[in-house]
Amino acid sequence: MSDVIVVRCRENGPLVLPAGRVRIVDHQGNEFPLPPGKDNIALCRCGQSQTKPFCDGSHRACGFQGANLAPAP
Ligand code: FES
């Protein structure tokens, strides 16, 4: 297992991180409980989720566009 945690920008959707390898905390350092039984955590980047910081699928209804590509190496 690599020490590097990869955060994947899903096309027109959330940021996806591997569950079990990260802790998500609020601005006071308190940890959000993570959804049980999931291999990945999806963080909202459209701003429309009702369960921030987690994605609730609202990006589909609001038509969020986010398909930026990283620069070629
Ligand atoms: S990215 Fe999914 S609700 Fe915002």
PDB file of N, CA and C and ligand atoms in Angstrom:
ATOM      1  N   MET A   1       0.847  -1.183   0.000  1.00  0.00           N
ATOM      2  CA  MET A   1       0.000   0.000   0.000  1.00  0.00           C
ATOM      3  C   MET A   1       0.890   1.243   0.000  1.00  0.00           C
ATOM      4  N   SER A   2       0.563   2.169  -0.865  1.00  0.00           N
ATOM      5  CA  SER A   2       1.330   3.402  -0.997  1.00  0.00           C
ATOM      6  C   SER A   2       0.996   4.358   0.147  1.00  0.00           C
ATOM      7  N   ASP A   3       1.979   5.194   0.508  1.00  0.00           N
ATOM      8  CA  ASP A   3       1.721   6.229   1.515  1.00  0.00           C
ATOM      9  C   ASP A   3       0.960   7.402   0.934  1.00  0.00           C
ATOM     10  N   VAL A   4       0.984   7.513  -0.380  1.00  0.00           N
ATOM     11  CA  VAL A   4       0.307   8.627  -1.037  1.00  0.00           C
ATOM     12  C   VAL A   4      -1.176   8.306  -1.154  1.00  0.00           C
ATOM     13  N   ILE A   5      -2.010   9.235  -0.720  1.00  0.00           N
ATOM     14  CA  ILE A   5      -3.451   9.079  -0.848  1.00  0.00           C
ATOM     15  C   ILE A   5      -3.885   9.823  -2.100  1.00  0.00           C
ATOM     16  N   VAL A   6      -4.532   9.132  -2.983  1.00  0.00           N
ATOM     17  CA  VAL A   6      -4.988   9.739  -4.233  1.00  0.00           C
ATOM     18  C   VAL A   6      -6.414  10.238  -4.044  1.00  0.00           C
ATOM     19  N   VAL A   7      -6.616  11.517  -4.361  1.00  0.00           N
ATOM     20  CA  VAL A   7      -7.945  12.124  -4.367  1.00  0.00           C
ATOM     21  C   VAL A   7      -8.353  12.255  -5.828  1.00  0.00           C
ATOM     22  N   ARG A   8      -9.406  11.554  -6.183  1.00  0.00           N
ATOM     23  CA  ARG A   8      -9.831  11.540  -7.586  1.00  0.00           C
ATOM     24  C   ARG A   8     -10.959  12.547  -7.794  1.00  0.00           C
ATOM     25  N   CYS A   9     -10.798  13.415  -8.784  1.00  0.00           N
ATOM     26  CA  CYS A   9     -11.850  14.365  -9.164  1.00  0.00           C
ATOM     27  C   CYS A   9     -12.766  13.658 -10.151  1.00  0.00           C
ATOM     28  N   ARG A  10     -13.920  13.266  -9.672  1.00  0.00           N
ATOM     29  CA  ARG A  10     -14.843  12.572 -10.572  1.00  0.00           C
ATOM     30  C   ARG A  10     -15.428  13.583 -11.564  1.00  0.00           C
ATOM     31  N   GLU A  11     -15.520  13.194 -12.812  1.00  0.00           N
ATOM     32  CA  GLU A  11     -16.033  14.103 -13.850  1.00  0.00           C
ATOM     33  C   GLU A  11     -17.436  14.573 -13.479  1.00  0.00           C
ATOM     34  N   ASN A  12     -17.591  15.887 -13.371  1.00  0.00           N
ATOM     35  CA  ASN A  12     -18.882  16.514 -13.046  1.00  0.00           C
ATOM     36  C   ASN A  12     -19.449  16.008 -11.723  1.00  0.00           C
ATOM     37  N   GLY A  13     -18.560  15.622 -10.807  1.00  0.00           N
ATOM     38  CA  GLY A  13     -19.028  15.070  -9.547  1.00  0.00           C
ATOM     39  C   GLY A  13     -18.074  15.353  -8.398  1.00  0.00           C
ATOM     40  N   PRO A  14     -18.124  14.518  -7.369  1.00  0.00           N
ATOM     41  CA  PRO A  14     -17.396  14.767  -6.127  1.00  0.00           C
ATOM     42  C   PRO A  14     -15.899  14.438  -6.204  1.00  0.00           C
ATOM     43  N   LEU A  15     -15.230  14.744  -5.113  1.00  0.00           N
ATOM     44  CA  LEU A  15     -13.861  14.291  -4.895  1.00  0.00           C
ATOM     45  C   LEU A  15     -13.962  12.958  -4.169  1.00  0.00           C
ATOM     46  N   VAL A  16     -13.248  11.965  -4.627  1.00  0.00           N
ATOM     47  CA  VAL A  16     -13.366  10.617  -4.063  1.00  0.00           C
ATOM     48  C   VAL A  16     -12.042  10.205  -3.434  1.00  0.00           C
ATOM     49  N   LEU A  17     -12.132   9.778  -2.177  1.00  0.00           N
ATOM     50  CA  LEU A  17     -10.960   9.370  -1.408  1.00  0.00           C
ATOM     51  C   LEU A  17     -11.161   7.954  -0.892  1.00  0.00           C
ATOM     52  N   PRO A  18     -10.071   7.244  -0.649  1.00  0.00           N
ATOM     53  CA  PRO A  18     -10.205   5.887  -0.116  1.00  0.00           C
ATOM     54  C   PRO A  18     -10.602   5.913   1.368  1.00  0.00           C
ATOM     55  N   ALA A  19     -11.698   5.285   1.699  1.00  0.00           N
ATOM     56  CA  ALA A  19     -12.132   5.206   3.096  1.00  0.00           C
ATOM     57  C   ALA A  19     -11.114   4.399   3.890  1.00  0.00           C
ATOM     58  N   GLY A  20     -10.977   4.703   5.137  1.00  0.00           N
ATOM     59  CA  GLY A  20     -10.054   3.967   5.991  1.00  0.00           C
ATOM     60  C   GLY A  20      -8.650   4.523   5.991  1.00  0.00           C
ATOM     61  N   ARG A  21      -8.370   5.439   5.087  1.00  0.00           N
ATOM     62  CA  ARG A  21      -7.032   6.005   5.015  1.00  0.00           C
ATOM     63  C   ARG A  21      -7.044   7.494   5.319  1.00  0.00           C
ATOM     64  N   VAL A  22      -8.231   8.052   5.535  1.00  0.00           N
ATOM     65  CA  VAL A  22      -8.338   9.484   5.824  1.00  0.00           C
ATOM     66  C   VAL A  22      -9.338   9.702   6.960  1.00  0.00           C
ATOM     67  N   ARG A  23      -9.195  10.821   7.610  1.00  0.00           N
ATOM     68  CA  ARG A  23     -10.176  11.295   8.589  1.00  0.00           C
ATOM     69  C   ARG A  23     -10.659  12.634   8.069  1.00  0.00           C
ATOM     70  N   ILE A  24     -11.961  12.876   8.129  1.00  0.00           N
ATOM     71  CA  ILE A  24     -12.527  14.144   7.691  1.00  0.00           C
ATOM     72  C   ILE A  24     -12.952  14.877   8.960  1.00  0.00           C
ATOM     73  N   VAL A  25     -12.388  16.071   9.174  1.00  0.00           N
ATOM     74  CA  VAL A  25     -12.677  16.832  10.385  1.00  0.00           C
ATOM     75  C   VAL A  25     -13.268  18.192  10.021  1.00  0.00           C
ATOM     76  N   ASP A  26     -14.027  18.752  10.966  1.00  0.00           N
ATOM     77  CA  ASP A  26     -14.597  20.082  10.752  1.00  0.00           C
ATOM     78  C   ASP A  26     -13.563  21.146  11.114  1.00  0.00           C
ATOM     79  N   HIS A  27     -13.969  22.405  11.055  1.00  0.00           N
ATOM     80  CA  HIS A  27     -13.023  23.498  11.299  1.00  0.00           C
ATOM     81  C   HIS A  27     -12.537  23.551  12.752  1.00  0.00           C
ATOM     82  N   GLN A  28     -13.192  22.763  13.633  1.00  0.00           N
ATOM     83  CA  GLN A  28     -12.735  22.711  15.024  1.00  0.00           C
ATOM     84  C   GLN A  28     -11.936  21.436  15.308  1.00  0.00           C
ATOM     85  N   GLY A  29     -11.744  20.655  14.295  1.00  0.00           N
ATOM     86  CA  GLY A  29     -10.962  19.427  14.447  1.00  0.00           C
ATOM     87  C   GLY A  29     -11.775  18.213  14.843  1.00  0.00           C
ATOM     88  N   ASN A  30     -13.092  18.361  14.923  1.00  0.00           N
ATOM     89  CA  ASN A  30     -13.954  17.228  15.277  1.00  0.00           C
ATOM     90  C   ASN A  30     -14.208  16.365  14.043  1.00  0.00           C
ATOM     91  N   GLU A  31     -14.159  15.070  14.253  1.00  0.00           N
ATOM     92  CA  GLU A  31     -14.244  14.133  13.132  1.00  0.00           C
ATOM     93  C   GLU A  31     -15.684  13.838  12.736  1.00  0.00           C
ATOM     94  N   PHE A  32     -15.929  13.886  11.442  1.00  0.00           N
ATOM     95  CA  PHE A  32     -17.228  13.468  10.916  1.00  0.00           C
ATOM     96  C   PHE A  32     -17.273  11.939  10.896  1.00  0.00           C
ATOM     97  N   PRO A  33     -18.385  11.353  11.320  1.00  0.00           N
ATOM     98  CA  PRO A  33     -18.514   9.905  11.162  1.00  0.00           C
ATOM     99  C   PRO A  33     -18.610   9.586   9.674  1.00  0.00           C
ATOM    100  N   LEU A  34     -17.935   8.538   9.269  1.00  0.00           N
ATOM    101  CA  LEU A  34     -17.936   8.164   7.862  1.00  0.00           C
ATOM    102  C   LEU A  34     -19.012   7.127   7.598  1.00  0.00           C
ATOM    103  N   PRO A  35     -19.549   7.160   6.403  1.00  0.00           N
ATOM    104  CA  PRO A  35     -20.571   6.153   6.068  1.00  0.00           C
ATOM    105  C   PRO A  35     -19.986   4.755   6.214  1.00  0.00           C
ATOM    106  N   PRO A  36     -20.653   3.879   6.965  1.00  0.00           N
ATOM    107  CA  PRO A  36     -20.108   2.540   7.180  1.00  0.00           C
ATOM    108  C   PRO A  36     -20.193   1.677   5.924  1.00  0.00           C
ATOM    109  N   GLY A  37     -19.253   0.763   5.809  1.00  0.00           N
ATOM    110  CA  GLY A  37     -19.298  -0.225   4.749  1.00  0.00           C
ATOM    111  C   GLY A  37     -18.967   0.284   3.360  1.00  0.00           C
ATOM    112  N   LYS A  38     -18.355   1.451   3.268  1.00  0.00           N
ATOM    113  CA  LYS A  38     -18.010   1.999   1.952  1.00  0.00           C
ATOM    114  C   LYS A  38     -16.504   1.910   1.750  1.00  0.00           C
ATOM    115  N   ASP A  39     -16.104   1.641   0.515  1.00  0.00           N
ATOM    116  CA  ASP A  39     -14.684   1.614   0.177  1.00  0.00           C
ATOM    117  C   ASP A  39     -14.142   3.002  -0.091  1.00  0.00           C
ATOM    118  N   ASN A  40     -15.037   3.931  -0.479  1.00  0.00           N
ATOM    119  CA  ASN A  40     -14.627   5.290  -0.825  1.00  0.00           C
ATOM    120  C   ASN A  40     -15.500   6.307  -0.119  1.00  0.00           C
ATOM    121  N   ILE A  41     -14.946   7.505   0.018  1.00  0.00           N
ATOM    122  CA  ILE A  41     -15.663   8.649   0.572  1.00  0.00           C
ATOM    123  C   ILE A  41     -15.792   9.671  -0.547  1.00  0.00           C
ATOM    124  N   ALA A  42     -16.973  10.224  -0.721  1.00  0.00           N
ATOM    125  CA  ALA A  42     -17.189  11.228  -1.761  1.00  0.00           C
ATOM    126  C   ALA A  42     -17.450  12.573  -1.091  1.00  0.00           C
ATOM    127  N   LEU A  43     -16.597  13.553  -1.399  1.00  0.00           N
ATOM    128  CA  LEU A  43     -16.738  14.900  -0.847  1.00  0.00           C
ATOM    129  C   LEU A  43     -17.321  15.819  -1.907  1.00  0.00           C
ATOM    130  N   CYS A  44     -18.295  16.610  -1.490  1.00  0.00           N
ATOM    131  CA  CYS A  44     -18.980  17.528  -2.403  1.00  0.00           C
ATOM    132  C   CYS A  44     -18.032  18.618  -2.880  1.00  0.00           C
ATOM    133  N   ARG A  45     -18.098  18.891  -4.168  1.00  0.00           N
ATOM    134  CA  ARG A  45     -17.390  20.057  -4.687  1.00  0.00           C
ATOM    135  C   ARG A  45     -18.294  20.939  -5.521  1.00  0.00           C
ATOM    136  N   CYS A  46     -19.604  20.608  -5.553  1.00  0.00           N
ATOM    137  CA  CYS A  46     -20.537  21.459  -6.292  1.00  0.00           C
ATOM    138  C   CYS A  46     -21.182  22.494  -5.378  1.00  0.00           C
ATOM    139  N   GLY A  47     -21.145  22.262  -4.069  1.00  0.00           N
ATOM    140  CA  GLY A  47     -21.727  23.201  -3.109  1.00  0.00           C
ATOM    141  C   GLY A  47     -23.205  22.992  -2.839  1.00  0.00           C
ATOM    142  N   GLN A  48     -23.826  21.993  -3.462  1.00  0.00           N
ATOM    143  CA  GLN A  48     -25.280  21.818  -3.341  1.00  0.00           C
ATOM    144  C   GLN A  48     -25.687  20.697  -2.386  1.00  0.00           C
ATOM    145  N   SER A  49     -24.749  19.926  -1.892  1.00  0.00           N
ATOM    146  CA  SER A  49     -25.096  18.800  -1.028  1.00  0.00           C
ATOM    147  C   SER A  49     -25.762  19.268   0.263  1.00  0.00           C
ATOM    148  N   GLN A  50     -26.732  18.509   0.711  1.00  0.00           N
ATOM    149  CA  GLN A  50     -27.383  18.774   1.996  1.00  0.00           C
ATOM    150  C   GLN A  50     -26.657  18.039   3.119  1.00  0.00           C
ATOM    151  N   THR A  51     -25.638  17.284   2.793  1.00  0.00           N
ATOM    152  CA  THR A  51     -24.887  16.523   3.790  1.00  0.00           C
ATOM    153  C   THR A  51     -23.401  16.863   3.715  1.00  0.00           C
ATOM    154  N   LYS A  52     -23.095  18.148   3.454  1.00  0.00           N
ATOM    155  CA  LYS A  52     -21.694  18.566   3.376  1.00  0.00           C
ATOM    156  C   LYS A  52     -20.952  18.161   4.644  1.00  0.00           C
ATOM    157  N   PRO A  53     -19.742  17.770   4.526  1.00  0.00           N
ATOM    158  CA  PRO A  53     -18.899  17.862   3.347  1.00  0.00           C
ATOM    159  C   PRO A  53     -19.066  16.694   2.368  1.00  0.00           C
ATOM    160  N   PHE A  54     -20.009  15.808   2.644  1.00  0.00           N
ATOM    161  CA  PHE A  54     -20.154  14.633   1.802  1.00  0.00           C
ATOM    162  C   PHE A  54     -21.094  14.908   0.625  1.00  0.00           C
ATOM    163  N   CYS A  55     -20.854  14.221  -0.434  1.00  0.00           N
ATOM    164  CA  CYS A  55     -21.702  14.296  -1.631  1.00  0.00           C
ATOM    165  C   CYS A  55     -22.997  13.531  -1.363  1.00  0.00           C
ATOM    166  N   ASP A  56     -24.114  14.118  -1.760  1.00  0.00           N
ATOM    167  CA  ASP A  56     -25.395  13.405  -1.652  1.00  0.00           C
ATOM    168  C   ASP A  56     -26.024  13.181  -3.027  1.00  0.00           C
ATOM    169  N   GLY A  57     -25.270  13.431  -4.071  1.00  0.00           N
ATOM    170  CA  GLY A  57     -25.783  13.214  -5.429  1.00  0.00           C
ATOM    171  C   GLY A  57     -26.413  14.456  -6.048  1.00  0.00           C
ATOM    172  N   SER A  58     -26.490  15.561  -5.286  1.00  0.00           N
ATOM    173  CA  SER A  58     -27.139  16.773  -5.801  1.00  0.00           C
ATOM    174  C   SER A  58     -26.425  17.368  -7.010  1.00  0.00           C
ATOM    175  N   HIS A  59     -25.166  17.008  -7.208  1.00  0.00           N
ATOM    176  CA  HIS A  59     -24.430  17.563  -8.359  1.00  0.00           C
ATOM    177  C   HIS A  59     -25.118  17.203  -9.674  1.00  0.00           C
ATOM    178  N   ARG A  60     -25.816  16.080  -9.702  1.00  0.00           N
ATOM    179  CA  ARG A  60     -26.498  15.679 -10.947  1.00  0.00           C
ATOM    180  C   ARG A  60     -27.657  16.629 -11.238  1.00  0.00           C
ATOM    181  N   ALA A  61     -28.454  16.942 -10.218  1.00  0.00           N
ATOM    182  CA  ALA A  61     -29.630  17.784 -10.415  1.00  0.00           C
ATOM    183  C   ALA A  61     -29.260  19.226 -10.734  1.00  0.00           C
ATOM    184  N   CYS A  62     -28.152  19.697 -10.182  1.00  0.00           N
ATOM    185  CA  CYS A  62     -27.786  21.103 -10.397  1.00  0.00           C
ATOM    186  C   CYS A  62     -26.951  21.287 -11.656  1.00  0.00           C
ATOM    187  N   GLY A  63     -26.594  20.209 -12.309  1.00  0.00           N
ATOM    188  CA  GLY A  63     -25.834  20.321 -13.553  1.00  0.00           C
ATOM    189  C   GLY A  63     -24.403  20.759 -13.354  1.00  0.00           C
ATOM    190  N   PHE A  64     -23.832  20.370 -12.241  1.00  0.00           N
ATOM    191  CA  PHE A  64     -22.440  20.758 -11.956  1.00  0.00           C
ATOM    192  C   PHE A  64     -21.508  20.332 -13.081  1.00  0.00           C
ATOM    193  N   GLN A  65     -20.643  21.241 -13.481  1.00  0.00           N
ATOM    194  CA  GLN A  65     -19.645  20.968 -14.515  1.00  0.00           C
ATOM    195  C   GLN A  65     -18.276  21.032 -13.873  1.00  0.00           C
ATOM    196  N   GLY A  66     -17.559  19.956 -13.932  1.00  0.00           N
ATOM    197  CA  GLY A  66     -16.206  19.937 -13.379  1.00  0.00           C
ATOM    198  C   GLY A  66     -15.425  18.813 -14.024  1.00  0.00           C
ATOM    199  N   ALA A  67     -14.816  19.104 -15.130  1.00  0.00           N
ATOM    200  CA  ALA A  67     -14.102  18.068 -15.874  1.00  0.00           C
ATOM    201  C   ALA A  67     -12.687  18.526 -16.219  1.00  0.00           C
ATOM    202  N   ASN A  68     -12.143  19.400 -15.366  1.00  0.00           N
ATOM    203  CA  ASN A  68     -10.797  19.893 -15.632  1.00  0.00           C
ATOM    204  C   ASN A  68      -9.807  18.732 -15.596  1.00  0.00           C
ATOM    205  N   LEU A  69      -8.851  18.785 -16.492  1.00  0.00           N
ATOM    206  CA  LEU A  69      -7.821  17.759 -16.545  1.00  0.00           C
ATOM    207  C   LEU A  69      -6.514  18.320 -15.993  1.00  0.00           C
ATOM    208  N   ALA A  70      -5.767  17.456 -15.338  1.00  0.00           N
ATOM    209  CA  ALA A  70      -4.436  17.843 -14.864  1.00  0.00           C
ATOM    210  C   ALA A  70      -3.535  18.055 -16.073  1.00  0.00           C
ATOM    211  N   PRO A  71      -2.514  18.921 -15.930  1.00  0.00           N
ATOM    212  CA  PRO A  71      -1.605  19.115 -17.047  1.00  0.00           C
ATOM    213  C   PRO A  71      -0.891  17.814 -17.390  1.00  0.00           C
ATOM    214  N   ALA A  72      -0.615  17.625 -18.633  1.00  0.00           N
ATOM    215  CA  ALA A  72       0.117  16.437 -19.063  1.00  0.00           C
ATOM    216  C   ALA A  72       1.506  16.451 -18.445  1.00  0.00           C
ATOM    217  N   PRO A  73       2.003  15.293 -18.004  1.00  0.00           N
ATOM    218  CA  PRO A  73       3.338  15.257 -17.379  1.00  0.00           C
ATOM    219  C   PRO A  73       4.437  15.560 -18.370  1.00  0.00           C
TER     220      PRO A  73
HETATM  221  S1  FES B   1     -20.494  16.947  -5.667  1.00  0.00           S
HETATM  222 FE1  FES B   1     -22.117  15.625  -5.265  1.00  0.00          FE
HETATM  223  S2  FES B   1     -23.536  16.813  -4.182  1.00  0.00           S
HETATM  224 FE2  FES B   1     -21.916  18.168  -4.615  1.00  0.00          FE
END
